[in-house]
Coordinates of C-alpha atoms and ligand atoms in Angstrom, one line a residue:
M1 CA 0.0 0.0 0.0
T2 CA 1.1 3.6 -0.6
N3 CA -0.8 4.9 2.4
S4 CA -1.4 3.3 5.8
I5 CA -4.5 1.3 7.3
R6 CA -5.2 3.9 9.9
E7 CA -5.5 6.7 7.2
I8 CA -8.7 4.9 5.7
R9 CA -11.2 6.2 8.5
D10 CA -10.5 9.8 7.5
A11 CA -10.7 9.4 3.8
D12 CA -13.5 11.5 2.0
C13 CA -14.1 9.0 -0.8
I14 CA -13.1 5.4 -0.9
L15 CA -13.0 3.5 -4.3
I16 CA -12.7 -0.2 -4.1
T17 CA -12.3 -2.3 -7.0
G18 CA -11.6 -6.2 -7.4
S19 CA -11.5 -6.5 -3.6
N20 CA -13.8 -8.5 -1.5
T21 CA -12.7 -6.3 1.5
A22 CA -15.1 -7.7 4.2
E23 CA -14.3 -11.2 3.5
S24 CA -10.7 -11.2 2.5
H25 CA -9.6 -8.2 4.6
P26 CA -12.1 -8.0 7.3
V27 CA -9.9 -5.9 9.8
I28 CA -9.2 -3.2 6.8
S29 CA -13.1 -3.5 6.1
Y30 CA -13.9 -2.0 9.5
E31 CA -11.7 1.2 8.6
V32 CA -13.8 1.5 5.4
V33 CA -17.2 1.1 7.4
R34 CA -16.0 3.6 10.0
A35 CA -15.1 6.1 7.2
V36 CA -18.5 5.6 5.6
K37 CA -20.3 6.2 9.0
K38 CA -18.4 9.6 9.2
G39 CA -19.9 10.6 6.0
A40 CA -17.3 9.3 3.4
S41 CA -18.5 8.4 0.0
L42 CA -17.8 4.8 -1.1
I43 CA -17.5 3.4 -4.7
V44 CA -17.3 -0.4 -5.1
I45 CA -16.5 -1.5 -8.8
D46 CA -17.1 -5.3 -8.6
P47 CA -19.0 -7.9 -10.7
R48 CA -20.4 -9.5 -7.7
R49 CA -22.5 -7.9 -4.9
V50 CA -20.0 -8.5 -2.3
P51 CA -20.9 -7.5 1.3
M52 CA -19.0 -4.2 1.2
T53 CA -21.9 -3.2 -1.5
D54 CA -24.2 -2.8 1.5
H55 CA -22.3 0.4 2.5
A56 CA -21.6 1.9 -1.1
T57 CA -22.8 5.0 -2.5
L58 CA -22.5 3.6 -5.7
H59 CA -21.9 0.0 -6.8
L60 CA -20.7 -0.4 -10.5
Q61 CA -21.3 -4.0 -11.5
P62 CA -19.5 -4.9 -14.9
K63 CA -18.9 -8.4 -16.1
P64 CA -15.6 -9.9 -15.2
G65 CA -13.0 -8.4 -17.7
D66 CA -15.0 -5.1 -18.3
D67 CA -14.1 -3.0 -15.7
I68 CA -11.1 -1.4 -17.9
Y69 CA -13.8 0.4 -19.8
I70 CA -15.0 2.2 -16.4
F71 CA -11.7 3.4 -15.6
L72 CA -10.9 4.7 -19.0
A73 CA -14.2 6.5 -19.1
M74 CA -13.7 7.9 -15.8
A75 CA -10.5 9.4 -16.8
H76 CA -12.2 10.8 -20.0
V77 CA -14.9 12.5 -17.8
I78 CA -12.4 13.9 -15.2
I79 CA -10.4 15.6 -18.2
R80 CA -13.6 16.6 -19.9
E81 CA -15.2 18.3 -16.8
G82 CA -12.1 20.1 -15.8
W83 CA -11.8 17.9 -12.5
A84 CA -8.2 17.0 -13.2
N85 CA -5.6 18.5 -11.1
L86 CA -3.5 20.5 -13.3
D87 CA -1.0 21.9 -11.0
F88 CA 0.0 18.4 -9.8
I89 CA 0.0 17.0 -13.3
E90 CA 2.4 19.9 -14.3
Q91 CA 4.7 19.8 -11.3
H92 CA 4.9 16.1 -10.8
T93 CA 4.0 14.1 -13.6
E94 CA 5.0 13.2 -17.3
E95 CA 3.3 11.6 -20.5
F96 CA 0.2 13.4 -19.6
E97 CA -0.5 14.6 -23.3
A98 CA -0.2 10.8 -24.3
F99 CA -2.6 9.6 -21.7
R100 CA -5.2 12.3 -22.5
E101 CA -5.2 11.2 -26.1
S102 CA -5.6 7.7 -25.2
V103 CA -8.8 8.3 -23.5
A104 CA -10.3 10.8 -25.7
E105 CA -12.5 8.4 -27.5
I106 CA -13.6 6.3 -24.3
T107 CA -16.7 8.3 -23.6
P108 CA -19.0 7.2 -20.7
E109 CA -21.4 6.3 -23.7
V110 CA -18.7 4.0 -25.2
A111 CA -18.3 2.5 -22.0
A112 CA -21.9 2.2 -21.2
L113 CA -22.3 0.2 -24.4
A114 CA -19.6 -2.1 -23.9
T115 CA -20.4 -2.8 -20.2
G116 CA -24.1 -2.2 -19.7
I117 CA -23.2 0.2 -17.0
P118 CA -25.2 3.4 -17.1
A119 CA -23.0 6.4 -18.3
E120 CA -24.5 8.7 -15.5
D121 CA -23.1 6.1 -12.9
I122 CA -19.6 6.4 -14.5
E123 CA -19.8 10.2 -14.5
K124 CA -20.9 10.1 -10.7
A125 CA -18.0 7.8 -9.8
A126 CA -15.7 10.1 -11.4
R127 CA -16.8 13.1 -9.8
L128 CA -17.0 11.5 -6.3
Y129 CA -13.3 10.2 -6.8
A130 CA -11.8 13.2 -8.5
L131 CA -13.2 15.7 -6.1
G132 CA -13.3 13.8 -3.0
E133 CA -17.0 14.5 -2.6
R134 CA -18.4 13.0 0.8
N135 CA -22.0 12.0 1.3
S136 CA -22.1 14.1 4.4
G137 CA -20.0 15.7 7.2
E138 CA -16.8 17.8 7.0
S139 CA -13.7 16.7 5.7
I140 CA -11.0 16.8 8.3
Y141 CA -8.4 17.8 5.9
G142 CA -10.0 21.2 5.0
D143 CA -8.5 21.1 1.4
A144 CA -10.4 22.5 -1.6
R145 CA -10.5 18.8 -2.8
G146 CA -11.4 16.0 -0.4
H147 CA -9.1 13.0 -0.1
S148 CA -9.9 9.9 -2.1
T149 CA -8.2 6.5 -1.7
I150 CA -8.2 3.7 -4.1
M151 CA -8.1 0.0 -2.8
Y152 CA -7.7 -2.9 -4.9
A153 CA -6.9 -6.8 -4.9
M154 CA -7.1 -9.8 -7.0
G155 CA -10.1 -8.7 -9.2
I156 CA -7.7 -6.4 -10.6
T157 CA -4.5 -8.4 -10.8
Q158 CA -5.6 -11.9 -11.6
R159 CA -6.1 -11.0 -15.0
S160 CA -4.3 -11.2 -18.5
N161 CA -4.1 -7.3 -18.6
G162 CA -3.5 -7.0 -14.6
T163 CA -0.6 -4.8 -15.1
D164 CA -2.5 -2.3 -17.6
L165 CA -5.4 -2.2 -14.8
V166 CA -3.0 -1.3 -12.2
H167 CA -1.3 1.4 -14.4
M168 CA -4.8 2.7 -14.9
L169 CA -5.6 3.0 -11.2
A170 CA -2.4 4.7 -10.9
N171 CA -3.2 7.2 -13.8
L172 CA -6.4 8.0 -12.1
S173 CA -4.4 9.1 -8.8
L174 CA -1.9 11.1 -10.9
L175 CA -4.8 12.7 -12.9
T176 CA -6.5 14.1 -9.8
G177 CA -3.5 14.4 -7.5
Q178 CA -5.1 11.8 -5.1
I179 CA -1.6 10.6 -4.1
G180 CA 1.3 11.6 -1.9
K181 CA -1.1 12.7 0.9
L182 CA -2.8 11.4 3.9
S183 CA -5.9 9.2 2.9
T184 CA -5.3 9.1 -0.6
G185 CA -3.1 6.7 -2.8
V186 CA -3.2 3.3 -4.6
N187 CA -3.3 0.6 -2.1
P188 CA -3.0 -3.1 -3.2
L189 CA -4.5 -5.0 -0.3
R190 CA -1.7 -7.8 0.0
G191 CA -2.9 -11.4 0.5
Q192 CA -0.9 -13.9 2.8
S193 CA 0.2 -12.6 6.2
N194 CA 3.9 -12.2 4.9
V195 CA 3.7 -12.0 1.1
Q196 CA 5.0 -8.5 1.4
G197 CA 8.0 -9.5 3.4
A198 CA 8.7 -12.4 1.1
C199 CA 8.7 -10.0 -2.1
D200 CA 10.7 -7.2 -0.1
L201 CA 13.5 -9.8 0.8
G202 CA 13.8 -11.0 -2.9
G203 CA 11.3 -13.8 -3.3
L204 CA 10.4 -12.8 -6.9
P205 CA 12.2 -13.9 -10.0
D206 CA 13.6 -10.8 -11.2
V207 CA 14.9 -8.9 -8.0
L208 CA 17.3 -9.3 -5.3
P209 CA 16.4 -8.1 -1.8
G210 CA 15.0 -4.5 -1.6
Y211 CA 13.8 -4.8 -5.3
Q212 CA 17.3 -4.5 -6.7
K213 CA 17.2 -6.0 -10.1
V214 CA 19.2 -9.2 -11.0
T215 CA 20.1 -7.4 -14.3
D216 CA 21.6 -4.4 -12.6
A217 CA 25.3 -5.6 -12.2
P218 CA 26.6 -3.1 -9.7
K219 CA 23.8 -3.7 -7.3
R220 CA 23.9 -7.6 -7.8
Q221 CA 27.5 -7.5 -7.1
A222 CA 27.3 -5.4 -4.0
V223 CA 24.7 -8.0 -2.6
A224 CA 27.0 -10.9 -3.8
A225 CA 29.9 -9.3 -2.0
A226 CA 27.9 -9.2 1.4
W227 CA 27.3 -13.0 0.9
G228 CA 31.0 -13.7 0.1
L229 CA 30.7 -14.2 -3.5
A230 CA 32.0 -12.6 -6.5
D231 CA 28.7 -12.5 -8.5
L232 CA 25.1 -14.0 -8.5
P233 CA 23.3 -15.3 -11.6
G234 CA 22.2 -12.2 -13.5
E235 CA 19.2 -13.9 -15.4
I236 CA 15.6 -13.3 -14.6
G237 CA 14.0 -16.6 -13.3
L238 CA 10.8 -18.2 -14.0
T239 CA 7.4 -17.6 -12.4
V240 CA 5.1 -20.1 -10.9
V241 CA 3.0 -20.7 -13.8
E242 CA 6.3 -20.8 -16.0
M243 CA 7.9 -23.2 -13.8
M244 CA 5.1 -25.8 -14.4
H245 CA 5.0 -25.2 -18.2
A246 CA 8.9 -25.7 -18.1
A247 CA 8.4 -28.9 -15.9
G248 CA 5.9 -30.1 -18.3
E249 CA 8.3 -29.7 -21.3
G250 CA 11.2 -31.4 -19.4
N251 CA 13.1 -28.1 -18.8
V252 CA 12.8 -28.0 -15.2
R253 CA 13.9 -31.2 -13.5
A254 CA 13.7 -30.5 -9.9
L255 CA 11.3 -28.3 -7.9
Y256 CA 11.5 -27.3 -4.1
V257 CA 8.1 -26.2 -3.2
M258 CA 7.8 -24.5 0.3
G259 CA 4.6 -23.3 1.8
E260 CA 2.6 -23.6 -1.5
N261 CA 0.0 -26.2 -2.7
P262 CA 0.0 -26.0 -6.4
M263 CA -1.9 -28.9 -6.9
L264 CA -5.0 -26.9 -5.9
S265 CA -3.8 -23.4 -6.3
D266 CA -2.3 -23.3 -9.9
P267 CA -4.3 -22.8 -12.8
N268 CA -5.2 -25.9 -15.1
L269 CA -4.5 -28.4 -12.6
T270 CA -4.8 -31.4 -15.1
H271 CA -1.5 -30.0 -16.6
V272 CA 0.0 -29.2 -13.3
E273 CA -0.3 -33.0 -12.2
E274 CA 1.2 -34.0 -15.4
S275 CA 4.1 -31.4 -14.9
L276 CA 4.8 -32.4 -11.3
R277 CA 4.8 -36.0 -12.1
K278 CA 7.4 -35.6 -14.9
L279 CA 10.0 -34.0 -12.3
D280 CA 12.9 -36.2 -11.4
L281 CA 12.8 -34.5 -8.0
L282 CA 9.8 -33.0 -6.1
I283 CA 10.6 -31.6 -2.7
V284 CA 7.7 -30.2 -0.5
Q285 CA 8.2 -28.5 2.7
D286 CA 5.0 -27.9 4.5
I287 CA 3.2 -28.2 7.8
F288 CA 0.8 -30.8 6.4
L289 CA 0.9 -33.5 3.9
N290 CA -1.0 -31.5 1.3
E291 CA -2.0 -32.5 -2.3
T292 CA 1.2 -31.5 -3.7
A293 CA 3.3 -33.2 -0.8
Q294 CA 1.3 -36.4 -1.7
L295 CA 3.3 -36.4 -5.1
A296 CA 6.4 -35.4 -3.6
H297 CA 9.8 -37.6 -3.6
V298 CA 10.7 -35.8 -0.4
V299 CA 8.6 -34.1 2.3
L300 CA 10.3 -31.9 4.9
P301 CA 8.2 -31.1 7.9
A302 CA 8.1 -27.5 8.9
A303 CA 7.0 -25.5 11.8
A304 CA 3.9 -23.4 11.6
S305 CA 3.7 -19.6 12.5
L306 CA 2.7 -20.0 16.2
E307 CA 5.5 -22.3 16.5
K308 CA 8.4 -20.1 15.5
D309 CA 10.0 -16.6 15.5
G310 CA 11.0 -14.0 13.1
T311 CA 9.0 -11.2 11.3
F312 CA 6.0 -10.6 9.1
T313 CA 5.6 -7.5 7.1
N314 CA 2.1 -6.6 6.4
T315 CA 0.2 -4.9 3.6
E316 CA 1.0 -1.3 5.0
R317 CA 4.8 -2.3 4.8
R318 CA 4.8 -2.7 8.7
V319 CA 7.7 -5.2 9.9
Q320 CA 6.4 -6.8 12.9
L321 CA 7.9 -9.3 15.5
L322 CA 6.5 -12.8 15.5
R323 CA 6.8 -14.8 18.7
P324 CA 6.3 -18.5 19.2
I325 CA 3.6 -19.5 21.7
V326 CA 4.1 -23.4 21.4
P327 CA 7.0 -25.6 20.3
P328 CA 7.1 -27.2 17.1
P329 CA 5.8 -30.8 17.2
G330 CA 7.9 -34.0 16.2
E331 CA 10.8 -33.4 13.9
S332 CA 9.5 -30.4 12.3
R333 CA 11.5 -27.2 12.4
P334 CA 11.2 -23.6 11.5
D335 CA 11.5 -23.0 7.7
W336 CA 14.9 -21.1 8.0
Q337 CA 16.7 -23.8 9.9
I338 CA 15.6 -26.4 7.2
I339 CA 17.0 -24.1 4.2
G340 CA 19.9 -23.3 6.4
L341 CA 20.9 -26.9 6.8
I342 CA 20.2 -27.7 3.1
A343 CA 22.1 -24.7 2.0
Q344 CA 25.1 -25.6 4.2
K345 CA 25.3 -29.1 2.5
L346 CA 24.9 -27.7 -1.0
D347 CA 27.8 -25.4 -0.3
E348 CA 29.8 -28.3 0.9
R349 CA 29.0 -30.3 -2.2
L350 CA 29.8 -27.4 -4.5
G351 CA 33.2 -26.8 -2.5
R352 CA 32.1 -23.3 -2.0
S353 CA 33.7 -21.4 0.8
R354 CA 31.8 -18.2 1.8
V355 CA 32.2 -15.5 4.6
A356 CA 32.8 -17.2 7.9
G357 CA 29.6 -18.6 9.7
Y358 CA 27.7 -18.3 6.4
W359 CA 24.2 -20.1 7.0
Q360 CA 24.7 -20.6 10.8
Y361 CA 22.5 -18.0 12.1
P362 CA 22.1 -18.2 15.8
T363 CA 18.9 -16.3 15.9
T364 CA 16.3 -14.8 13.6
A365 CA 17.6 -11.7 14.9
A366 CA 20.9 -12.4 13.0
I367 CA 18.9 -12.9 9.7
M368 CA 17.2 -9.7 10.2
D369 CA 20.6 -8.0 10.5
E370 CA 21.9 -9.4 7.4
A371 CA 18.5 -8.5 5.6
A372 CA 19.3 -5.0 6.8
R373 CA 22.8 -4.9 5.4
V374 CA 21.5 -6.1 1.9
T375 CA 18.2 -4.4 1.7
P376 CA 18.4 -0.6 1.6
I377 CA 14.6 -0.1 2.4
Y378 CA 15.1 -2.3 5.4
G379 CA 18.4 -0.7 6.2
G380 CA 17.5 0.8 9.7
I381 CA 15.3 -2.3 10.8
S382 CA 16.6 -4.8 13.6
H383 CA 14.7 -6.9 16.1
A384 CA 15.6 -4.7 18.9
R385 CA 13.4 -1.8 17.3
L386 CA 10.4 -3.9 16.7
P387 CA 8.6 -4.7 19.9
G388 CA 5.1 -2.7 20.1
E389 CA 4.2 -1.2 16.7
G390 CA 7.0 -2.5 14.4
L391 CA 8.3 -0.2 11.7
C392 CA 7.1 0.6 8.3
W393 CA 9.6 0.7 5.4
P394 CA 11.4 2.5 3.8
C395 CA 13.5 2.6 7.0
S396 CA 17.2 3.3 5.9
T397 CA 19.0 4.0 9.1
P398 CA 18.7 3.0 12.7
E399 CA 17.7 6.6 13.7
H400 CA 14.9 6.6 10.7
P401 CA 11.4 6.5 12.2
G402 CA 9.8 4.6 9.3
T403 CA 7.4 5.8 6.6
K404 CA 3.6 6.2 6.9
F405 CA 2.9 6.8 3.3
L406 CA 4.9 7.0 0.2
H407 CA 5.5 9.6 -2.6
R408 CA 4.8 12.6 0.0
D409 CA 4.1 15.8 -1.8
G410 CA 4.2 14.1 -5.2
N411 CA 7.9 13.3 -4.8
F412 CA 8.2 9.8 -6.5
S413 CA 11.0 7.4 -6.2
R414 CA 11.7 7.8 -9.9
G415 CA 11.3 11.4 -9.8
R416 CA 8.3 12.4 -11.8
G417 CA 5.0 10.1 -11.7
R418 CA 4.6 8.6 -15.2
F419 CA 1.3 8.1 -16.9
F420 CA 0.9 4.9 -18.6
P421 CA -1.7 5.1 -21.5
V422 CA -3.5 1.6 -21.7
G423 CA -6.0 0.3 -24.1
V424 CA -8.8 -2.3 -23.8
I425 CA -7.7 -6.0 -23.6
L426 CA -10.4 -8.5 -22.8
P427 CA -9.9 -11.9 -21.1
A428 CA -8.4 -14.4 -23.1
D429 CA -10.8 -17.1 -22.3
Q430 CA -13.9 -15.8 -24.2
P431 CA -17.4 -17.1 -24.0
D432 CA -19.1 -18.6 -27.1
D433 CA -22.1 -20.9 -27.7
D434 CA -20.6 -23.8 -26.0
F435 CA -19.3 -22.0 -22.9
P436 CA -21.6 -19.0 -22.7
L437 CA -20.9 -18.0 -19.0
I438 CA -17.9 -16.4 -17.2
L439 CA -16.7 -18.3 -14.1
T440 CA -14.8 -16.1 -11.7
T441 CA -12.9 -17.5 -8.7
G442 CA -11.7 -16.3 -5.3
R443 CA -12.3 -16.6 -1.5
V444 CA -15.0 -16.9 1.0
L445 CA -14.7 -15.6 4.7
Y446 CA -14.5 -18.7 6.5
H447 CA -11.8 -20.5 4.4
Y448 CA -8.1 -19.9 3.5
H449 CA -6.8 -21.0 0.0
T450 CA -6.5 -24.6 -0.4
G451 CA -7.9 -25.4 3.0
T452 CA -5.0 -27.2 4.4
M453 CA -5.4 -25.0 7.9
T454 CA -9.0 -23.8 8.0
R455 CA -10.6 -27.2 6.6
R456 CA -9.1 -28.7 9.7
S457 CA -10.7 -26.2 12.0
E458 CA -13.8 -27.5 13.5
G459 CA -15.7 -24.0 13.9
L460 CA -14.8 -23.1 10.5
D461 CA -15.7 -26.3 8.9
W462 CA -18.9 -26.2 10.9
R463 CA -19.7 -22.7 9.2
E464 CA -19.0 -23.7 5.6
P465 CA -18.3 -27.5 5.4
R466 CA -18.4 -28.1 1.7
G467 CA -18.1 -26.1 -1.7
Y468 CA -20.5 -24.4 -3.7
A469 CA -21.1 -22.1 -6.6
E470 CA -23.0 -18.9 -6.7
I471 CA -25.3 -18.8 -9.7
N472 CA -27.7 -16.0 -10.9
P473 CA -31.5 -17.4 -10.9
A474 CA -31.8 -16.9 -14.7
D475 CA -28.7 -19.0 -15.3
A476 CA -30.0 -21.8 -13.1
E477 CA -33.5 -21.8 -14.6
A478 CA -32.0 -22.2 -18.1
V479 CA -30.5 -25.6 -17.1
G480 CA -32.9 -26.5 -14.5
L481 CA -30.9 -26.2 -11.4
K482 CA -32.4 -26.1 -7.8
D483 CA -31.0 -24.0 -4.9
G484 CA -28.8 -26.4 -2.8
G485 CA -28.8 -29.0 -5.7
Q486 CA -26.1 -30.3 -7.6
V487 CA -24.3 -28.4 -10.8
R488 CA -21.7 -29.3 -13.0
I489 CA -19.5 -26.7 -14.3
V490 CA -17.6 -27.2 -17.5
S491 CA -15.1 -25.3 -19.2
R492 CA -12.6 -25.9 -22.1
R493 CA -10.1 -27.6 -19.5
G494 CA -12.5 -29.8 -17.5
Q495 CA -15.4 -30.0 -15.2
V496 CA -16.2 -30.2 -11.5
R497 CA -19.4 -30.8 -9.7
T498 CA -20.6 -28.9 -6.7
Q499 CA -23.6 -27.6 -4.7
A500 CA -25.6 -24.6 -6.5
R501 CA -26.5 -21.6 -4.3
I502 CA -28.8 -19.5 -6.4
G503 CA -29.2 -15.9 -5.7
D504 CA -28.4 -12.4 -7.0
K505 CA -25.0 -12.2 -5.7
V506 CA -23.7 -12.7 -9.1
P507 CA -25.4 -10.9 -12.1
P508 CA -26.7 -13.2 -15.1
G509 CA -24.1 -14.8 -17.1
V510 CA -21.4 -14.9 -14.1
V511 CA -20.6 -17.9 -12.0
F512 CA -18.6 -17.7 -8.8
L513 CA -16.6 -20.8 -7.4
S514 CA -13.9 -20.6 -4.5
F515 CA -10.7 -22.4 -4.8
H516 CA -10.9 -23.9 -1.3
W517 CA -12.6 -27.2 -2.1
K518 CA -10.6 -30.0 -3.2
E519 CA -13.7 -31.9 -3.9
A520 CA -14.6 -29.3 -6.6
P521 CA -11.2 -27.8 -7.4
A522 CA -11.8 -24.6 -9.2
N523 CA -8.5 -24.8 -10.9
I524 CA -9.6 -27.7 -12.9
L525 CA -11.6 -25.2 -14.9
T526 CA -9.0 -22.1 -15.2
Q527 CA -6.7 -21.6 -18.0
D528 CA -2.9 -21.2 -17.9
H529 CA -2.0 -20.1 -21.2
T530 CA -2.5 -16.5 -21.7
L531 CA -0.8 -14.8 -18.6
D532 CA -0.4 -11.0 -18.0
P533 CA 2.8 -10.3 -20.2
I534 CA 4.6 -8.4 -17.4
A535 CA 3.4 -10.1 -14.1
K536 CA 2.9 -13.5 -15.6
I537 CA 0.0 -13.6 -13.4
P538 CA -2.7 -16.3 -14.7
E539 CA -6.4 -15.1 -15.4
Y540 CA -8.1 -16.7 -12.5
K541 CA -11.1 -14.1 -12.5
A542 CA -12.5 -14.8 -16.0
N543 CA -12.7 -18.1 -17.7
A544 CA -15.7 -19.2 -20.0
V545 CA -17.7 -22.2 -18.5
R546 CA -21.3 -23.8 -19.2
L547 CA -23.5 -25.1 -16.3
E548 CA -25.0 -28.7 -16.5
N549 CA -27.7 -30.3 -14.3
P550 CA -25.9 -33.6 -13.6
L551 CA -29.5 -35.0 -12.6
A552 CA -31.0 -34.2 -15.9
R553 CA -32.2 -37.1 -17.9
K554 CA -30.3 -37.6 -21.3
E555 CA -32.7 -37.2 -24.1
Ligands
MGD1 N1 -11.0 -15.3 4.2 C1 -9.9 -15.2 3.4 N2 -9.3 -14.1 3.5 C2 -8.0 -14.1 2.6 C3 -7.6 -15.2 1.9 C4 -8.4 -16.4 2.0 O1 -8.2 -17.3 1.2 N3 -9.5 -16.3 2.8 N4 -6.5 -15.1 1.1 C5 -5.6 -14.0 1.1 C6 -4.9 -13.7 -0.1 S1 -3.2 -14.5 -0.3 C7 -5.4 -12.8 -1.0 S2 -4.4 -12.5 -2.6 C8 -6.5 -11.8 -0.8 C9 -7.3 -11.7 -1.9 O2 -8.2 -10.8 -1.6 P1 -9.3 -10.5 -2.6 O3 -8.8 -10.0 -4.0 O4 -10.5 -9.5 -2.3 O5 -10.1 -11.9 -2.8 P2 -10.8 -12.6 -4.0 O6 -12.0 -13.6 -3.5 O7 -9.9 -13.3 -4.9 O8 -11.6 -11.3 -4.4 C10 -11.6 -10.7 -5.7 C11 -12.7 -9.6 -5.8 O9 -12.6 -9.3 -7.1 C12 -13.8 -9.4 -7.9 N5 -13.8 -9.6 -9.4 C13 -13.8 -10.7 -10.1 N6 -13.7 -10.3 -11.5 C14 -13.4 -8.8 -11.4 C15 -13.1 -8.3 -12.5 O10 -13.0 -8.5 -13.7 N7 -13.1 -6.9 -12.1 C16 -13.0 -6.4 -11.0 N8 -12.7 -5.1 -10.7 N9 -13.2 -7.2 -9.8 C17 -13.6 -8.5 -10.3 C18 -14.6 -10.4 -7.1 O11 -16.1 -10.5 -7.2 C19 -14.2 -10.4 -5.6 O12 -14.8 -9.2 -5.0 O13 -7.1 -12.4 0.5 C20 -6.6 -12.5 1.7 N10 -7.4 -12.9 2.5
MGD2 N1 -8.6 -20.3 -9.0 C1 -8.0 -19.3 -8.3 N2 -6.8 -19.9 -7.9 C2 -6.1 -19.0 -7.1 C3 -6.4 -17.7 -6.7 C4 -7.7 -17.4 -6.9 O1 -8.3 -16.3 -6.5 N3 -8.4 -18.4 -7.8 N4 -5.7 -17.2 -5.8 C5 -4.1 -17.2 -5.9 C6 -3.6 -16.4 -4.8 S1 -3.7 -14.9 -4.7 C7 -2.8 -17.1 -3.9 S2 -2.0 -16.4 -2.7 C8 -2.7 -18.7 -4.0 C9 -2.5 -19.4 -2.7 O2 -1.9 -20.7 -3.1 P1 -1.2 -21.5 -1.9 O3 -0.2 -20.8 -1.4 O4 -0.7 -22.6 -2.8 O5 -2.2 -21.8 -1.0 P2 -2.2 -22.2 0.5 O6 -3.5 -23.2 0.7 O7 -2.2 -21.1 1.2 O8 -0.9 -23.3 0.8 C10 -0.2 -22.9 1.5 C11 0.7 -24.0 1.9 O9 1.7 -23.8 2.9 C12 1.5 -24.6 4.3 N5 2.1 -23.6 5.3 C13 1.3 -23.1 6.2 N6 2.1 -22.4 7.1 C14 3.4 -22.8 6.8 C15 4.8 -22.6 7.2 O10 5.0 -21.8 8.2 N7 5.7 -23.1 6.5 C16 5.8 -24.0 5.6 N8 6.6 -24.6 4.8 N9 4.4 -24.1 5.0 C17 3.3 -23.8 5.7 C18 -0.1 -24.9 4.1 O11 -0.3 -26.0 5.0 C19 -0.3 -25.1 2.8 O12 0.0 -26.4 2.2 O13 -3.7 -19.2 -4.7 C20 -3.8 -18.7 -6.1 N10 -4.9 -19.6 -6.7
MO3 MO1 -2.7 -14.2 -2.7

């Protein structure tokens, strides 16, 4: 997030898109509700009637994949009506002219024709966001323009044009100057408890700790030197889906999976299974014998989060201490110890000598000290400074108090904020006569991902014991489905059978199925071929399907 969670409650206008905030980020959703109760306006742009729409001033309900038209048309309206922040654009941005041209033809009427959303609603959303208009009450900021914030999650990024969509949200914030101030910004709500920390410390195929590019030789060699090596590999590695493709082609021979369950969470599971079975060596390090571990040659038992110490970095970039409350059971050990032991063996085998004591960390505090040395944005962070509130990066020196929000006063890390003109790209897996509906997948409140943990919890399992698909009454009627009865969902990759929940949470033409259920794995249905060209994320949010009644008599 560019801004902090605590600032949300003081916003004048909140735009949420592609985030089921109340179910996926309940704590953050309380801040949104608090802001709305104080008079903030709330715009929700989401194909589903998610719980947050109950609080919304405006709910725009595009079909999955169609939202790009809304964002382009909002920009068009903001420019046309003179709601753009020209001073901000002049002083702090570049490429505005190219951007202005790119939205010149996407009028709200064009967007309305493409999406079915009334042009007036798009115009209203543009006004509320650009001017930070409240429903009621006074802004605490007292500026001529109210403060508007954008929050988004997987409905924006798990798309074959996810990078375009993120650029487009950033364009809206630059256009209106709704960034670099309190209660503004572009705020991706991150997923797992420590996904932010994993990315910060280099858990991505193209960067070293602190987002230093592997292709930047001086930076790479500086990190290598700290690790007692002359250099590190400078090629960009593979992303998850690319790894599965490479394994399928025999170009990846061994895979070490840690804390992931691709046999349920990756797209096109039939292909995932084929690829995993082709590997010469599959190692799985997990706290449970999950579906992927069941295919592994070697399973390494890891300790769970309540059984170890270290840090988690949350979605507002806050590094927080983790303390064990129970000891790890049996032979399991914290992940860092297992990795350290394996790495030492590898160094021995390769005859590689490094700086003294390498891999022999006495404590996790020592790991953080090393992280601070090689990660400029973590430069001033140490365990000693973390008890209590933790620290938000960038935090470059031991005296630095941490950073509440980024790009203060329009000062961007690259200098000027750059507009990225984007076009319309629709989902790769388009409906046709055989597959006329769009399946969108995601989460429900009571379960977490592939269910290894939550489906073992008695209370959660009692609340939501089995899978279901959300289906609109019109689509259910077309194939004779009953509420609570069985439905078969068929895509170009495969089919699953589950329970039908019929209602108006989804509009006609859209089906929702979460990927928590191994009995009806959503990812049997999803496609893995067209990825976002930059982020390489698969399109989990829009796949063509048809519904069948499994009990219907064949003619
Ligand atoms: N209870 C629970 N909470 C979780 C998780 C969990 O498994 N369970 N997982 C965590 C993780 S790792 C993550 S990444 C986050 C994910 O958090 P979210 O992204 O909020 O979760 P999803 O269910 O994937 O919701 C995506 C939202 O996008 C909408 N959507 C679908 N298609 C489109 C589209 O074309 N355009 C737009 N604009 N929106 C669309 C969906 O209707 C839904 O509201 O949740 C985290 N929190
Ligand atoms: N169709 C569809 N597919 C999706 C998504 C979607 O919206 N739709 N969302 C995608 C997203 S955003 C995400 S984040 C992924 C999630 O996909 P995964 O990360 O594959 O799913 P999890 O069930 O969270 O798997 C985590 C594994 O880590 C184990 N684990 C838990 N704690 C620890 C630990 O401390 N150490 C170790 N070693 N293991 C541990 C758990 O037992 C589990 O097996 O799914 C993606 N897949
Ligand atoms: Mo995620």
